[in-house]
Amino acid sequence: MKTVREITDLKDKKVFLRVDLDLAVSDGEITESFRAEKQKETLDYLVKNGAKVVMVAHISDVESFSELIPQLHILLGYEIGFIKDVDSIASYLDSYSVPGLLDNIRLNEGEEKNDPEFSKRLASNFDIYVNNAFATCHRDHASISGVPSIIPSYAGFVIQEEVAQLEKSVAAPADGKLIIIGGAKASTKIPVIKNLLDKSEAILLGGVVANDFLKERGQDMGSSMVDEDSAELLKGIDINDPRLILPTDFIVFDNKILDIGDKTMKDYIDRISRAKMIIWNGPMGLFENPVFAKGTNEIIMAMANSSAYKIVGGGDSISALDKTGLLSKFDFVSIGGGAMLAFLAGEEMPGLKALEYNA
Ligand code: ADP
Ligand code: MG
């Protein structure tokens, strides 16, 4: 995979920069800016070296980027030109020198279908493709895998760092390596457990993911949240593998397991204190309610106090961590979410494959 630093001459080059700007927006205000700030380094590098940059991104909370331009100007530190559609890219590049932002790429039918004609239309405006949207690299979309199959393509600093950090964590010796998996969305987490079980000392489970294992072990789950298809999801895993650590006591309300209990918490804290490397994704319980946040908060504090190399990812995990003010205690915070889980599951990622292929 080639990175932007390997582009020999950027002066006046027209660069398609796939960025990750899937920001949280509420009442027209950007409420979570972490992802936008992460884009600055690559944008700065391209602009400083004289490239003409058009940023391309999707956003889910609102239809269009148009209303967000003044806020993005402040977050990114540049005046940003708004490009309303694909047909306007060519004239934008001819007329303006400030970085442009194409409107929500998913407004185009060809994007999610990865339509080759759409990719050609996009690519025809540019000399170089740079991908800096790690969080979308598990998608086979035109702006992720289509365009880089047409023009020379490079990885931005975000992708370079994510891949390096995640590769390092997967490759670290099993001895002393702890994986902590909780939360819901078990279908995206169980593949990670499958892939990392042999590569780690132990996997600590919590949340709905743990419920699925407990259910398959024959425990009465009452009204707890479980996945209907847990048997299917857990196929291929020995659910009694001694490296899989399940909660043994719980906080129950309304006949539902909503957090791990004190005994489990103590065991998890003890294991965390002895770890050399920790990969964490997913809260231990229904942490949005402070009554059921203790398990999650206690393991966060244990991790913060541990000297282990610590990696975290996942929207809710980062939000729980942010609430405790201990985010800076982690060595690496992945903005990947689903993409991080796909990487940790050892899945082939179309966005990364396209960069390798074209190197
Ligand atoms: P992340 O975004 O960090 O990957 P997930 O999205 O997979 O995490 O899971 C977070 C969600 O799981 C939270 O909304 C949390 O309330 C929920 N959750 C965790 N444990 C339980 C539980 N025992 N019962 C119901 N919901 C739970
Ligand atoms: Mg989540």
Short mmCIF file of N, CA and C in Angstrom, two decimals, residues 189-355:
data_model
loop_
_atom_site.label_atom_id
_atom_site.label_comp_id
_atom_site.label_asym_id
_atom_site.label_seq_id
_atom_site.Cartn_x
_atom_site.Cartn_y
_atom_site.Cartn_z
N LYS A 189 -19.40 -8.95 15.85
CA LYS A 189 -18.38 -9.18 16.89
C LYS A 189 -17.93 -10.62 16.97
N ILE A 190 -18.85 -11.54 16.70
CA ILE A 190 -18.50 -12.95 16.83
C ILE A 190 -17.40 -13.35 15.81
N PRO A 191 -17.42 -12.80 14.58
CA PRO A 191 -16.30 -13.10 13.67
C PRO A 191 -14.94 -12.66 14.23
N VAL A 192 -14.93 -11.59 15.02
CA VAL A 192 -13.68 -11.13 15.64
C VAL A 192 -13.23 -12.17 16.68
N ILE A 193 -14.18 -12.66 17.47
CA ILE A 193 -13.87 -13.68 18.48
C ILE A 193 -13.29 -14.92 17.79
N LYS A 194 -13.94 -15.32 16.69
CA LYS A 194 -13.45 -16.50 15.94
C LYS A 194 -12.02 -16.30 15.48
N ASN A 195 -11.75 -15.13 14.93
CA ASN A 195 -10.42 -14.89 14.34
C ASN A 195 -9.33 -14.71 15.39
N LEU A 196 -9.69 -14.12 16.56
CA LEU A 196 -8.65 -13.77 17.53
C LEU A 196 -8.48 -14.77 18.67
N LEU A 197 -9.37 -15.74 18.75
CA LEU A 197 -9.30 -16.68 19.89
C LEU A 197 -7.93 -17.35 19.99
N ASP A 198 -7.44 -17.84 18.86
CA ASP A 198 -6.13 -18.51 18.89
C ASP A 198 -4.96 -17.53 18.99
N LYS A 199 -5.26 -16.25 18.82
CA LYS A 199 -4.19 -15.25 18.83
C LYS A 199 -4.16 -14.48 20.13
N SER A 200 -4.92 -14.93 21.14
CA SER A 200 -4.95 -14.18 22.40
C SER A 200 -4.94 -15.12 23.60
N GLU A 201 -4.63 -14.52 24.76
CA GLU A 201 -4.60 -15.33 25.98
C GLU A 201 -6.02 -15.60 26.46
N ALA A 202 -6.86 -14.56 26.38
CA ALA A 202 -8.25 -14.73 26.80
C ALA A 202 -9.13 -13.68 26.14
N ILE A 203 -10.40 -14.02 26.00
CA ILE A 203 -11.38 -13.06 25.49
C ILE A 203 -12.45 -12.88 26.57
N LEU A 204 -12.55 -11.67 27.10
CA LEU A 204 -13.55 -11.37 28.13
C LEU A 204 -14.82 -10.89 27.44
N LEU A 205 -15.95 -11.44 27.83
CA LEU A 205 -17.20 -11.08 27.16
C LEU A 205 -18.17 -10.37 28.09
N GLY A 206 -18.95 -9.49 27.51
CA GLY A 206 -20.00 -8.78 28.25
C GLY A 206 -21.12 -8.42 27.29
N GLY A 207 -22.12 -7.69 27.80
CA GLY A 207 -23.20 -7.21 26.94
C GLY A 207 -24.01 -8.33 26.32
N VAL A 208 -24.66 -8.00 25.21
CA VAL A 208 -25.54 -8.95 24.53
C VAL A 208 -24.72 -10.11 23.93
N VAL A 209 -23.47 -9.81 23.57
CA VAL A 209 -22.60 -10.87 23.01
C VAL A 209 -22.44 -11.99 24.05
N ALA A 210 -22.19 -11.60 25.30
CA ALA A 210 -22.06 -12.60 26.37
C ALA A 210 -23.38 -13.36 26.55
N ASN A 211 -24.50 -12.62 26.44
CA ASN A 211 -25.81 -13.27 26.58
C ASN A 211 -25.98 -14.41 25.57
N ASP A 212 -25.52 -14.16 24.34
CA ASP A 212 -25.65 -15.19 23.30
C ASP A 212 -24.89 -16.46 23.68
N PHE A 213 -23.68 -16.28 24.22
CA PHE A 213 -22.90 -17.45 24.65
C PHE A 213 -23.59 -18.17 25.81
N LEU A 214 -24.08 -17.38 26.78
CA LEU A 214 -24.73 -17.98 27.95
C LEU A 214 -25.97 -18.77 27.53
N LYS A 215 -26.71 -18.20 26.60
CA LYS A 215 -27.91 -18.87 26.10
C LYS A 215 -27.53 -20.21 25.46
N GLU A 216 -26.47 -20.19 24.65
CA GLU A 216 -26.05 -21.43 23.98
C GLU A 216 -25.49 -22.44 24.97
N ARG A 217 -25.00 -21.96 26.10
CA ARG A 217 -24.54 -22.90 27.14
C ARG A 217 -25.71 -23.43 27.98
N GLY A 218 -26.92 -22.98 27.63
CA GLY A 218 -28.10 -23.54 28.28
C GLY A 218 -28.60 -22.75 29.48
N GLN A 219 -28.05 -21.57 29.70
CA GLN A 219 -28.51 -20.77 30.84
C GLN A 219 -29.87 -20.14 30.55
N ASP A 220 -30.73 -20.07 31.57
CA ASP A 220 -32.03 -19.40 31.41
C ASP A 220 -31.79 -17.90 31.36
N MET A 221 -32.13 -17.26 30.25
CA MET A 221 -31.80 -15.84 30.06
C MET A 221 -32.95 -14.91 30.44
N GLY A 222 -34.06 -15.47 30.93
CA GLY A 222 -35.19 -14.62 31.30
C GLY A 222 -35.61 -13.76 30.13
N SER A 223 -35.77 -12.44 30.38
CA SER A 223 -36.16 -11.52 29.29
C SER A 223 -34.97 -10.76 28.73
N SER A 224 -33.75 -11.23 29.04
CA SER A 224 -32.54 -10.54 28.57
C SER A 224 -32.50 -10.45 27.05
N MET A 225 -31.82 -9.42 26.57
CA MET A 225 -31.66 -9.29 25.13
C MET A 225 -30.68 -10.35 24.63
N VAL A 226 -31.14 -11.15 23.68
CA VAL A 226 -30.28 -12.15 23.03
C VAL A 226 -30.56 -12.12 21.53
N ASP A 227 -29.64 -12.64 20.76
CA ASP A 227 -29.89 -12.73 19.32
C ASP A 227 -30.67 -14.00 19.02
N GLU A 228 -31.72 -13.86 18.22
CA GLU A 228 -32.53 -15.00 17.80
C GLU A 228 -31.65 -16.09 17.18
N ASP A 229 -30.70 -15.64 16.37
CA ASP A 229 -29.89 -16.59 15.60
C ASP A 229 -28.55 -16.87 16.27
N SER A 230 -28.54 -16.86 17.60
CA SER A 230 -27.25 -17.04 18.30
C SER A 230 -26.59 -18.38 17.96
N ALA A 231 -27.38 -19.44 17.78
CA ALA A 231 -26.80 -20.76 17.46
C ALA A 231 -26.05 -20.68 16.14
N GLU A 232 -26.68 -20.03 15.17
CA GLU A 232 -26.08 -19.85 13.85
C GLU A 232 -24.80 -19.02 13.95
N LEU A 233 -24.91 -17.89 14.70
CA LEU A 233 -23.76 -16.99 14.84
C LEU A 233 -22.56 -17.68 15.47
N LEU A 234 -22.83 -18.59 16.42
CA LEU A 234 -21.73 -19.19 17.18
C LEU A 234 -21.21 -20.48 16.57
N LYS A 235 -21.77 -20.85 15.44
CA LYS A 235 -21.28 -22.05 14.75
C LYS A 235 -19.78 -21.92 14.48
N GLY A 236 -19.05 -22.98 14.73
CA GLY A 236 -17.61 -22.93 14.45
C GLY A 236 -16.79 -22.47 15.65
N ILE A 237 -17.44 -22.04 16.73
CA ILE A 237 -16.71 -21.69 17.96
C ILE A 237 -16.99 -22.76 19.01
N ASP A 238 -15.95 -23.21 19.70
CA ASP A 238 -16.17 -24.09 20.84
C ASP A 238 -16.58 -23.19 22.01
N ILE A 239 -17.87 -23.18 22.33
CA ILE A 239 -18.36 -22.21 23.34
C ILE A 239 -17.83 -22.54 24.74
N ASN A 240 -17.22 -23.71 24.88
CA ASN A 240 -16.63 -24.06 26.18
C ASN A 240 -15.11 -23.90 26.20
N ASP A 241 -14.56 -23.26 25.18
CA ASP A 241 -13.12 -23.02 25.14
C ASP A 241 -12.72 -22.26 26.42
N PRO A 242 -11.71 -22.76 27.14
CA PRO A 242 -11.36 -22.12 28.43
C PRO A 242 -10.84 -20.69 28.28
N ARG A 243 -10.46 -20.30 27.07
CA ARG A 243 -9.99 -18.91 26.88
C ARG A 243 -11.15 -17.93 26.74
N LEU A 244 -12.35 -18.44 26.58
CA LEU A 244 -13.54 -17.56 26.50
C LEU A 244 -14.05 -17.34 27.91
N ILE A 245 -13.98 -16.10 28.39
CA ILE A 245 -14.37 -15.82 29.77
C ILE A 245 -15.74 -15.14 29.79
N LEU A 246 -16.69 -15.82 30.41
CA LEU A 246 -18.06 -15.28 30.46
C LEU A 246 -18.39 -14.75 31.85
N PRO A 247 -19.27 -13.77 31.93
CA PRO A 247 -19.69 -13.27 33.24
C PRO A 247 -20.35 -14.38 34.05
N THR A 248 -20.13 -14.35 35.38
CA THR A 248 -20.73 -15.38 36.24
C THR A 248 -21.79 -14.80 37.17
N ASP A 249 -21.83 -13.48 37.30
CA ASP A 249 -22.92 -12.85 38.05
C ASP A 249 -23.31 -11.56 37.34
N PHE A 250 -24.50 -11.07 37.66
CA PHE A 250 -25.09 -10.02 36.82
C PHE A 250 -25.90 -9.02 37.63
N ILE A 251 -26.12 -7.84 37.03
CA ILE A 251 -27.11 -6.92 37.55
C ILE A 251 -28.38 -7.16 36.71
N VAL A 252 -29.43 -7.58 37.41
CA VAL A 252 -30.67 -7.92 36.72
C VAL A 252 -31.77 -6.95 37.12
N PHE A 253 -32.49 -6.47 36.14
CA PHE A 253 -33.65 -5.61 36.42
C PHE A 253 -34.76 -6.02 35.47
N ASP A 254 -35.97 -6.17 36.03
CA ASP A 254 -37.09 -6.51 35.17
C ASP A 254 -36.85 -7.85 34.44
N ASN A 255 -36.16 -8.76 35.14
CA ASN A 255 -35.84 -10.07 34.57
C ASN A 255 -34.87 -10.01 33.37
N LYS A 256 -34.15 -8.85 33.27
CA LYS A 256 -33.18 -8.69 32.16
C LYS A 256 -31.78 -8.51 32.74
N ILE A 257 -30.79 -9.19 32.15
CA ILE A 257 -29.39 -8.93 32.49
C ILE A 257 -29.02 -7.59 31.85
N LEU A 258 -28.61 -6.61 32.70
CA LEU A 258 -28.29 -5.29 32.14
C LEU A 258 -26.86 -4.83 32.43
N ASP A 259 -26.13 -5.62 33.25
CA ASP A 259 -24.72 -5.30 33.49
C ASP A 259 -24.06 -6.54 34.09
N ILE A 260 -22.73 -6.53 34.10
CA ILE A 260 -22.01 -7.61 34.78
C ILE A 260 -22.05 -7.35 36.29
N GLY A 261 -21.93 -8.41 37.07
CA GLY A 261 -21.98 -8.29 38.52
C GLY A 261 -20.61 -8.02 39.12
N ASP A 262 -20.58 -7.86 40.46
CA ASP A 262 -19.34 -7.50 41.17
C ASP A 262 -18.24 -8.55 41.06
N LYS A 263 -18.63 -9.81 41.18
CA LYS A 263 -17.64 -10.89 41.14
C LYS A 263 -16.97 -10.93 39.76
N THR A 264 -17.78 -10.83 38.72
CA THR A 264 -17.25 -10.81 37.34
C THR A 264 -16.33 -9.60 37.15
N MET A 265 -16.82 -8.45 37.65
CA MET A 265 -16.06 -7.21 37.51
C MET A 265 -14.67 -7.36 38.14
N LYS A 266 -14.63 -7.94 39.35
CA LYS A 266 -13.34 -8.12 40.04
C LYS A 266 -12.42 -9.02 39.24
N ASP A 267 -12.99 -10.12 38.70
CA ASP A 267 -12.18 -11.04 37.89
C ASP A 267 -11.65 -10.32 36.65
N TYR A 268 -12.50 -9.55 35.97
CA TYR A 268 -12.07 -8.83 34.76
C TYR A 268 -10.98 -7.80 35.09
N ILE A 269 -11.18 -7.08 36.19
CA ILE A 269 -10.20 -6.06 36.59
C ILE A 269 -8.85 -6.70 36.88
N ASP A 270 -8.88 -7.86 37.53
CA ASP A 270 -7.66 -8.58 37.84
C ASP A 270 -6.93 -9.01 36.56
N ARG A 271 -7.68 -9.53 35.62
CA ARG A 271 -7.07 -9.96 34.35
C ARG A 271 -6.51 -8.76 33.58
N ILE A 272 -7.25 -7.64 33.60
CA ILE A 272 -6.79 -6.42 32.90
C ILE A 272 -5.47 -5.95 33.51
N SER A 273 -5.36 -6.03 34.83
CA SER A 273 -4.14 -5.52 35.49
C SER A 273 -2.90 -6.32 35.10
N ARG A 274 -3.10 -7.57 34.65
CA ARG A 274 -1.95 -8.42 34.28
C ARG A 274 -1.67 -8.43 32.78
N ALA A 275 -2.52 -7.76 31.99
CA ALA A 275 -2.38 -7.84 30.52
C ALA A 275 -1.25 -6.98 30.00
N LYS A 276 -0.72 -7.37 28.82
CA LYS A 276 0.31 -6.57 28.16
C LYS A 276 -0.28 -5.81 26.98
N MET A 277 -1.34 -6.36 26.42
CA MET A 277 -1.98 -5.74 25.26
C MET A 277 -3.49 -5.95 25.40
N ILE A 278 -4.26 -4.89 25.20
CA ILE A 278 -5.72 -5.01 25.32
C ILE A 278 -6.39 -4.42 24.08
N ILE A 279 -7.28 -5.18 23.49
CA ILE A 279 -8.12 -4.65 22.42
C ILE A 279 -9.55 -4.66 22.97
N TRP A 280 -10.17 -3.50 23.03
CA TRP A 280 -11.52 -3.42 23.61
C TRP A 280 -12.54 -2.87 22.62
N ASN A 281 -13.66 -3.58 22.50
CA ASN A 281 -14.82 -3.06 21.77
C ASN A 281 -16.10 -3.55 22.43
N GLY A 282 -16.94 -2.61 22.82
CA GLY A 282 -18.29 -2.95 23.29
C GLY A 282 -18.45 -2.84 24.79
N PRO A 283 -19.44 -2.04 25.24
CA PRO A 283 -19.72 -1.88 26.67
C PRO A 283 -20.20 -3.17 27.32
N MET A 284 -19.99 -3.27 28.64
CA MET A 284 -20.36 -4.48 29.39
C MET A 284 -21.85 -4.57 29.69
N GLY A 285 -22.54 -3.42 29.59
CA GLY A 285 -23.97 -3.42 29.91
C GLY A 285 -24.66 -2.23 29.28
N LEU A 286 -25.88 -1.99 29.73
CA LEU A 286 -26.67 -0.88 29.21
C LEU A 286 -26.16 0.43 29.83
N PHE A 287 -24.96 0.84 29.38
CA PHE A 287 -24.23 1.91 30.06
C PHE A 287 -24.88 3.29 29.92
N GLU A 288 -25.78 3.44 28.94
CA GLU A 288 -26.43 4.75 28.76
C GLU A 288 -27.22 5.14 30.02
N ASN A 289 -27.70 4.12 30.74
CA ASN A 289 -28.36 4.36 32.02
C ASN A 289 -27.30 4.21 33.12
N PRO A 290 -27.03 5.30 33.88
CA PRO A 290 -25.96 5.25 34.89
C PRO A 290 -26.09 4.08 35.87
N VAL A 291 -27.30 3.63 36.08
CA VAL A 291 -27.52 2.50 37.00
C VAL A 291 -26.84 1.23 36.49
N PHE A 292 -26.72 1.12 35.16
CA PHE A 292 -26.13 -0.09 34.58
C PHE A 292 -24.79 0.18 33.90
N ALA A 293 -24.14 1.26 34.32
CA ALA A 293 -22.86 1.66 33.69
C ALA A 293 -21.65 1.23 34.51
N LYS A 294 -21.90 0.67 35.71
CA LYS A 294 -20.78 0.41 36.62
C LYS A 294 -19.76 -0.58 36.02
N GLY A 295 -20.25 -1.66 35.47
CA GLY A 295 -19.34 -2.67 34.90
C GLY A 295 -18.44 -2.06 33.83
N THR A 296 -19.07 -1.29 32.93
CA THR A 296 -18.31 -0.64 31.85
C THR A 296 -17.31 0.35 32.42
N ASN A 297 -17.76 1.19 33.36
CA ASN A 297 -16.88 2.21 33.92
C ASN A 297 -15.72 1.61 34.72
N GLU A 298 -16.01 0.54 35.45
CA GLU A 298 -14.94 -0.09 36.25
C GLU A 298 -13.88 -0.72 35.34
N ILE A 299 -14.30 -1.35 34.26
CA ILE A 299 -13.26 -1.93 33.40
C ILE A 299 -12.49 -0.83 32.66
N ILE A 300 -13.18 0.28 32.37
CA ILE A 300 -12.47 1.42 31.75
C ILE A 300 -11.39 1.92 32.71
N MET A 301 -11.75 2.06 33.98
CA MET A 301 -10.76 2.56 34.96
C MET A 301 -9.60 1.59 35.12
N ALA A 302 -9.93 0.29 35.11
CA ALA A 302 -8.87 -0.72 35.21
C ALA A 302 -7.93 -0.62 34.01
N MET A 303 -8.51 -0.43 32.82
CA MET A 303 -7.66 -0.31 31.63
C MET A 303 -6.80 0.95 31.71
N ALA A 304 -7.43 2.04 32.16
CA ALA A 304 -6.69 3.30 32.25
C ALA A 304 -5.49 3.17 33.19
N ASN A 305 -5.66 2.37 34.24
CA ASN A 305 -4.58 2.18 35.22
C ASN A 305 -3.56 1.14 34.79
N SER A 306 -3.90 0.36 33.77
CA SER A 306 -3.01 -0.72 33.37
C SER A 306 -1.90 -0.20 32.46
N SER A 307 -0.73 -0.85 32.54
CA SER A 307 0.38 -0.42 31.70
C SER A 307 0.33 -1.09 30.33
N ALA A 308 -0.71 -1.88 30.07
CA ALA A 308 -0.82 -2.59 28.78
C ALA A 308 -0.94 -1.59 27.63
N TYR A 309 -0.57 -2.04 26.45
CA TYR A 309 -0.82 -1.26 25.24
C TYR A 309 -2.30 -1.42 24.92
N LYS A 310 -3.03 -0.29 24.81
CA LYS A 310 -4.49 -0.37 24.75
C LYS A 310 -5.06 0.24 23.48
N ILE A 311 -5.92 -0.55 22.83
CA ILE A 311 -6.59 -0.09 21.62
C ILE A 311 -8.10 -0.20 21.84
N VAL A 312 -8.84 0.82 21.43
CA VAL A 312 -10.31 0.77 21.58
C VAL A 312 -10.96 1.23 20.28
N GLY A 313 -12.15 0.71 20.02
CA GLY A 313 -12.93 1.16 18.87
C GLY A 313 -14.39 0.87 19.09
N GLY A 314 -15.25 1.52 18.30
CA GLY A 314 -16.69 1.34 18.43
C GLY A 314 -17.33 2.60 18.95
N GLY A 315 -18.39 3.07 18.29
CA GLY A 315 -19.02 4.34 18.64
C GLY A 315 -19.43 4.42 20.10
N ASP A 316 -20.10 3.38 20.60
CA ASP A 316 -20.60 3.42 21.97
C ASP A 316 -19.47 3.26 22.98
N SER A 317 -18.48 2.46 22.64
CA SER A 317 -17.34 2.29 23.55
C SER A 317 -16.59 3.61 23.71
N ILE A 318 -16.36 4.29 22.58
CA ILE A 318 -15.64 5.57 22.64
C ILE A 318 -16.48 6.59 23.41
N SER A 319 -17.79 6.55 23.21
CA SER A 319 -18.64 7.51 23.93
C SER A 319 -18.63 7.22 25.44
N ALA A 320 -18.64 5.94 25.84
CA ALA A 320 -18.55 5.59 27.27
C ALA A 320 -17.21 6.05 27.83
N LEU A 321 -16.16 5.83 27.05
CA LEU A 321 -14.81 6.20 27.47
C LEU A 321 -14.67 7.71 27.60
N ASP A 322 -15.23 8.41 26.64
CA ASP A 322 -15.18 9.87 26.62
C ASP A 322 -15.85 10.46 27.87
N LYS A 323 -16.99 9.85 28.27
CA LYS A 323 -17.73 10.31 29.45
C LYS A 323 -16.88 10.23 30.71
N THR A 324 -15.97 9.25 30.78
CA THR A 324 -15.15 9.09 31.98
C THR A 324 -13.93 10.02 31.95
N GLY A 325 -13.69 10.64 30.79
CA GLY A 325 -12.54 11.54 30.67
C GLY A 325 -11.21 10.81 30.56
N LEU A 326 -11.26 9.51 30.24
CA LEU A 326 -10.03 8.71 30.23
C LEU A 326 -9.56 8.32 28.83
N LEU A 327 -10.15 8.98 27.83
CA LEU A 327 -9.81 8.66 26.43
C LEU A 327 -8.31 8.73 26.17
N SER A 328 -7.66 9.72 26.77
CA SER A 328 -6.24 9.94 26.49
C SER A 328 -5.34 8.85 27.10
N LYS A 329 -5.92 8.01 27.94
CA LYS A 329 -5.13 6.90 28.53
C LYS A 329 -4.94 5.77 27.54
N PHE A 330 -5.67 5.82 26.43
CA PHE A 330 -5.55 4.75 25.45
C PHE A 330 -4.46 5.07 24.43
N ASP A 331 -3.76 4.03 23.98
CA ASP A 331 -2.68 4.24 23.03
C ASP A 331 -3.20 4.50 21.63
N PHE A 332 -4.34 3.92 21.31
CA PHE A 332 -4.92 4.16 19.99
C PHE A 332 -6.44 4.04 20.05
N VAL A 333 -7.10 5.05 19.49
CA VAL A 333 -8.56 5.05 19.39
C VAL A 333 -8.91 4.92 17.91
N SER A 334 -9.47 3.78 17.54
CA SER A 334 -9.81 3.57 16.13
C SER A 334 -11.11 4.28 15.81
N ILE A 335 -11.13 4.98 14.66
CA ILE A 335 -12.39 5.60 14.24
C ILE A 335 -13.18 4.61 13.37
N GLY A 336 -12.65 3.39 13.30
CA GLY A 336 -13.19 2.40 12.36
C GLY A 336 -14.59 1.89 12.63
N GLY A 337 -14.95 1.60 13.89
CA GLY A 337 -16.25 0.97 14.14
C GLY A 337 -16.35 -0.35 13.40
N GLY A 338 -17.35 -0.45 12.51
CA GLY A 338 -17.54 -1.69 11.74
C GLY A 338 -16.32 -2.09 10.94
N ALA A 339 -15.58 -1.09 10.44
CA ALA A 339 -14.39 -1.39 9.65
C ALA A 339 -13.30 -1.99 10.54
N MET A 340 -13.18 -1.49 11.76
CA MET A 340 -12.19 -2.05 12.68
C MET A 340 -12.53 -3.52 12.97
N LEU A 341 -13.84 -3.77 13.20
CA LEU A 341 -14.25 -5.15 13.50
C LEU A 341 -13.99 -6.07 12.30
N ALA A 342 -14.24 -5.56 11.09
CA ALA A 342 -13.97 -6.36 9.89
C ALA A 342 -12.48 -6.67 9.79
N PHE A 343 -11.66 -5.67 10.09
CA PHE A 343 -10.20 -5.87 10.05
C PHE A 343 -9.78 -6.92 11.07
N LEU A 344 -10.30 -6.77 12.31
CA LEU A 344 -9.93 -7.70 13.38
C LEU A 344 -10.47 -9.10 13.12
N ALA A 345 -11.54 -9.18 12.32
CA ALA A 345 -12.10 -10.49 11.98
C ALA A 345 -11.32 -11.14 10.85
N GLY A 346 -10.34 -10.41 10.30
CA GLY A 346 -9.52 -10.96 9.22
C GLY A 346 -10.24 -10.95 7.87
N GLU A 347 -11.29 -10.14 7.78
CA GLU A 347 -12.04 -10.10 6.51
C GLU A 347 -11.29 -9.27 5.47
N GLU A 348 -11.51 -9.63 4.21
CA GLU A 348 -10.91 -8.84 3.14
C GLU A 348 -11.72 -7.54 3.03
N MET A 349 -11.02 -6.40 3.00
CA MET A 349 -11.72 -5.12 2.95
C MET A 349 -11.53 -4.46 1.58
N PRO A 350 -12.64 -4.27 0.83
CA PRO A 350 -12.53 -3.75 -0.54
C PRO A 350 -11.71 -2.48 -0.66
N GLY A 351 -11.85 -1.57 0.29
CA GLY A 351 -11.12 -0.30 0.21
C GLY A 351 -9.62 -0.49 0.35
N LEU A 352 -9.20 -1.40 1.22
CA LEU A 352 -7.76 -1.65 1.41
C LEU A 352 -7.22 -2.46 0.26
N LYS A 353 -8.01 -3.42 -0.21
CA LYS A 353 -7.58 -4.26 -1.33
C LYS A 353 -7.34 -3.40 -2.57
N ALA A 354 -8.22 -2.43 -2.80
CA ALA A 354 -8.08 -1.56 -3.98
C ALA A 354 -6.77 -0.77 -3.91
N LEU A 355 -6.37 -0.36 -2.72
CA LEU A 355 -5.12 0.40 -2.57
C LEU A 355 -3.91 -0.48 -2.80
#
